[in-house]
XYZ file of C-alpha atoms in Angstrom:
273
model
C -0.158 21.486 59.007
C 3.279 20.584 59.266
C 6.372 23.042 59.222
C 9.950 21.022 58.513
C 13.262 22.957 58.354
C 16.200 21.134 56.935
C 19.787 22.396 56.766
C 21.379 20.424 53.878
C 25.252 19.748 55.181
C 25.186 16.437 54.135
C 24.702 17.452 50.167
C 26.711 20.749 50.663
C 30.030 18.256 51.179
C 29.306 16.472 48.705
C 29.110 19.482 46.525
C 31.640 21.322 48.273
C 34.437 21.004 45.669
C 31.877 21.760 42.859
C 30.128 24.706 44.280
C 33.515 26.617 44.567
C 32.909 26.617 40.433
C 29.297 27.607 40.962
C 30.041 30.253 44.091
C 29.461 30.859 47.191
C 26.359 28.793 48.658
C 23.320 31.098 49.868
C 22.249 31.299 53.063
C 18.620 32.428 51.837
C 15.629 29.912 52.185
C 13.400 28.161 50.042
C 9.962 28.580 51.292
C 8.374 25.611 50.244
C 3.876 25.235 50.810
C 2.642 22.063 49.359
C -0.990 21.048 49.447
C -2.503 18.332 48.232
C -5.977 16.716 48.861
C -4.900 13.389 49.608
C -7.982 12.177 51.208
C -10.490 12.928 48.365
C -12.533 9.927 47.428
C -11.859 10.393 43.406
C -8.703 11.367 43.268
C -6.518 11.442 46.982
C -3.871 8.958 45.315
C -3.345 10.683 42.530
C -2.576 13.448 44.979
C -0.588 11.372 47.110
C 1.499 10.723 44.357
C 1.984 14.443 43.689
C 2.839 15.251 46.964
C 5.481 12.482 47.664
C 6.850 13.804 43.771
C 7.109 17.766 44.890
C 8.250 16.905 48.134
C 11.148 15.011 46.446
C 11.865 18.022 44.231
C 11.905 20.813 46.358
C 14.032 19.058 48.780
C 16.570 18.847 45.890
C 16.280 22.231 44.612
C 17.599 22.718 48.413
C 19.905 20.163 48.247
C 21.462 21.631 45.035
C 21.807 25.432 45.353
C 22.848 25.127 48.882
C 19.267 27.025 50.083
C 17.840 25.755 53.485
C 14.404 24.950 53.205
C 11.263 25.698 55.365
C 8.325 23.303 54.198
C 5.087 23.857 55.401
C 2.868 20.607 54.285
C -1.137 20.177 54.212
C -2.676 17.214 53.351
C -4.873 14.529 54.919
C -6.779 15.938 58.185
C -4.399 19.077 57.574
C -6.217 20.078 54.049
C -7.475 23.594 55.594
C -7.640 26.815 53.432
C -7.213 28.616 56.196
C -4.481 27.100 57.789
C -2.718 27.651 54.261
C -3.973 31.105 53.955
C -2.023 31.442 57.508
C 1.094 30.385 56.961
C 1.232 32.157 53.391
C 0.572 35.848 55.779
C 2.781 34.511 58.153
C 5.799 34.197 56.054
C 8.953 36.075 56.854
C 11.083 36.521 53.751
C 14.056 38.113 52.469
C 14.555 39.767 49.504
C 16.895 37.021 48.796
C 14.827 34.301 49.581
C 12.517 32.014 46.976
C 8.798 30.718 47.837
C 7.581 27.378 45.721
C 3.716 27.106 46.442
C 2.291 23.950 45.388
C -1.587 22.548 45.052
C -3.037 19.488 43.570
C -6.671 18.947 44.283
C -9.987 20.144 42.505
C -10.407 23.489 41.203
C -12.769 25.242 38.767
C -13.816 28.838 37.421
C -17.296 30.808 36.899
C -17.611 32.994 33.740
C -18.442 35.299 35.998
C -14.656 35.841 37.150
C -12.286 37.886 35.274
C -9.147 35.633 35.794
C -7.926 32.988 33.838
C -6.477 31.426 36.978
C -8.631 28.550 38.678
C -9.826 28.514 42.421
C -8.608 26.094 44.413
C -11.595 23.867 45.512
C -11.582 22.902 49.402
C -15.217 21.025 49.116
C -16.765 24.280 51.349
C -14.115 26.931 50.809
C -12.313 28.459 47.645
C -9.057 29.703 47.343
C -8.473 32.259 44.400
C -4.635 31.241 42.700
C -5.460 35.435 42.282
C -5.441 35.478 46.116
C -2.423 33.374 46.612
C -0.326 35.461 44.386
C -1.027 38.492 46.034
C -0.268 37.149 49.233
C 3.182 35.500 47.832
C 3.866 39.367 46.291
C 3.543 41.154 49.106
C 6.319 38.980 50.872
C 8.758 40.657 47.975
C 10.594 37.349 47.749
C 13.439 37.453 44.621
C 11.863 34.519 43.157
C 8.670 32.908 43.524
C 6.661 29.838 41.822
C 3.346 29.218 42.054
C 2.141 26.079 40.739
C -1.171 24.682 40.381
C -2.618 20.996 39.254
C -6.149 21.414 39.564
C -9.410 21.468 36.914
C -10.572 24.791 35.734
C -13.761 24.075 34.616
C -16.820 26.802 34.257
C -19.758 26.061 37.330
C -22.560 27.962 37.644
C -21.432 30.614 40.570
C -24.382 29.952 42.371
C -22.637 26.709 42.968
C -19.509 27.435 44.350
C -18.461 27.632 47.856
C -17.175 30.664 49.659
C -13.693 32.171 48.939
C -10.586 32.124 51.745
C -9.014 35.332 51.486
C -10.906 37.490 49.467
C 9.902 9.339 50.410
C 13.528 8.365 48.481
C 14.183 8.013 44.659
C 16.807 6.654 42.704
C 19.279 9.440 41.700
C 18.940 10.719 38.082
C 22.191 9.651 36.049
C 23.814 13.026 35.854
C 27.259 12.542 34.388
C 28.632 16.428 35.055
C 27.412 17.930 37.969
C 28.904 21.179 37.337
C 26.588 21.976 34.575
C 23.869 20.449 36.991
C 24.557 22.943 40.061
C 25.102 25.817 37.359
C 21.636 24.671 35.808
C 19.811 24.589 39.495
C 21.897 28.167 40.409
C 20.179 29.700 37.329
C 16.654 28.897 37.408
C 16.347 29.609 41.662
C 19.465 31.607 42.338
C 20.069 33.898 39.617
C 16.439 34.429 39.025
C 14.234 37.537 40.279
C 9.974 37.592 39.366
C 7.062 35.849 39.963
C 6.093 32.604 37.914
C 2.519 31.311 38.157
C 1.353 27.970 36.895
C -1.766 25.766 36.367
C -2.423 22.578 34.514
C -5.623 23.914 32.204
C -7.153 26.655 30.435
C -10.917 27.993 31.568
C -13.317 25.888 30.588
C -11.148 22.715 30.746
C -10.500 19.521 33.285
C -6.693 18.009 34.313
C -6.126 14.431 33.633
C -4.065 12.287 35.924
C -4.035 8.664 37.037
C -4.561 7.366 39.795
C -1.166 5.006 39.342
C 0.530 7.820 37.617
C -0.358 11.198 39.203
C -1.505 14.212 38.025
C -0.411 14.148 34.479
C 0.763 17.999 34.534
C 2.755 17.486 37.354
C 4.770 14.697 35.541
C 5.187 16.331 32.738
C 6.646 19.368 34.344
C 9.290 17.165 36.941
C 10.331 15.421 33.607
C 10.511 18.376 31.582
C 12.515 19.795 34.569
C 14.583 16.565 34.487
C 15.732 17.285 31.436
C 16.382 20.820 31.543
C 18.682 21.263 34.111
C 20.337 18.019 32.299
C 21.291 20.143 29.400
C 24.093 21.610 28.925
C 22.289 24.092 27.864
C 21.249 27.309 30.053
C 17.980 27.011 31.370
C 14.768 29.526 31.461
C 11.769 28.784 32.678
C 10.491 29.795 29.426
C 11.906 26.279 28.131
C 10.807 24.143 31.129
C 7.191 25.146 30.850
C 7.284 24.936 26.886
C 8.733 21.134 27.238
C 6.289 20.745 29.833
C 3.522 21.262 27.741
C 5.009 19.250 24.311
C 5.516 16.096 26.821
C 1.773 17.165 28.186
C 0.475 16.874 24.995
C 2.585 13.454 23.474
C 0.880 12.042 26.661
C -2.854 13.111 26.046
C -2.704 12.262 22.170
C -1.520 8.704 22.833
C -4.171 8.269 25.110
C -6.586 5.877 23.521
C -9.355 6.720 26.361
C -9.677 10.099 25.417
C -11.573 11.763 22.708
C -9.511 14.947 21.385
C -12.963 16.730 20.650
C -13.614 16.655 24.022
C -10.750 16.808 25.848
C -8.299 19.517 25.688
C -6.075 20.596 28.116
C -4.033 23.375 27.936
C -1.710 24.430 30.346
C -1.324 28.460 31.758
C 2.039 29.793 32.716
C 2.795 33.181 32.967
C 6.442 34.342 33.353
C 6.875 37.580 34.922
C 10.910 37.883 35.938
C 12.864 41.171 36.928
């Protein structure tokens, strides 16, 4: 596991003149806990590809509303439930700050289980998204998101393992970067709850590529995209609605795939102060 912390001066000047429209920049953090399974056989570049996109964004939510960042990264050799489980206990927060937790890997569900929510597959370990949350709560964080890009398909419990816890891009042509900032400020700044996230239903597998990347994870950084590209003020309610519409375009003009036996519907459940 890796832990990064980044002060952003070099974006705060060149925001300076318009964050004195958008206020005063925070000096809470963005707690940011990415894993992906990079290494798996089937589907490690797919990963790779979602970890190198997150990384990206979370270092310009930073960038953007002015929050340092803390990133805590496990992938590769560092893949460890435990290790993750660790540094989600060993979190100090404010109640100003924001936590983004991030997985893409394999996951699944037992009809057994009462949640909708997957568990995070570590090949000998599971990690309950139930688990996570809880942990993420009780650091009483003013805004948290909890995303996950992972299968939830039903296995026999007998089958599953034990449970843990019982890069550069080109710049996006932004033509007013008031409305940008103002955008960013409302969705992590100006927002208080707990979002939770994951790419299908019980019952159901996630689709990604392994030149594309997990296909829910695209859909949501380009729903995002466009979003805080609006002039428009943002909810979360409309980035995870667009997320799913540019989900589904993607999986109906996909010749490969039959749509009797492949659905895949996102979860998102919004629960803001």
């Amino acid at each position: 596991m890796i832990t990064i912390r980044i002060r952003s001066f070099f974006i705060r000047i060149i925001f300076s003149v318009s964050c004195l429209f958008a206020g005063s920049a925070s000096a809470a953090t963005l707690h940011a806990i990415i894993a992906a399974d990079t290494s798996d056989y089937y589907i490690g570049s797919a990963c790779l590809r979602d970890f190198v996109a997150i990384n990206i964004h979370v270092h310009t939510i930073a960038n953007v509303t002015g929050l340092d960042i803390e990133e805590h990264v496990f992938y590769g050799t560092d893949f460890k439930p435990f290790d993750i489980v660790d540094t989600l206990r060993d979190l100090e927060c404010s109640d100003d700050d924001v936590i983004v937790f991030y997985f893409s890997g394999h996951g699944f569900n037992t009809e057994e289980r009462p949640s909708i929510w997957p568990v995070l597959d570590f090949k000998f370990h599971g990690l309950a998204v139930d688990d996570v949350v809880d942990i993420i709560n009780s650091k009483k964080a003013r805004f948290s998101l909890i995303f996950n890009d992972c299968c939830n398909s039903i296995i026999p419990e007998n089958y599953t393992p034990p449970y843990v816890g019982q890069v550069i891009t080109k710049a996006s042509p932004y033509r007013n970067y008031i409305t940008l900032i103002n955008n960013y400020r409302a969705l992590f700044l100006e927002t208080e709850g707990v979002i939770i996230t994951s790419s299908s239903s019980p019952g159901e597998r996630s689709r990604g590529y392994t030149n594309e990347g997990s296909w829910y994870t695209g859909s949501y950084l380009e729903s995002f995209e466009e979003i805080v590209s609006s002039s428009e003020t943002p909810t979360w309610e409309m980035v995870f609605e667009d997320s799913n519409a540019i989900l589904q375009k993607k999986i109906s003009s996909d010749n490969e795939i039959s749509k009797d036996d492949y659905a895949q519907t996102p979860l998102f459940a919004i629960g803001l102060n």
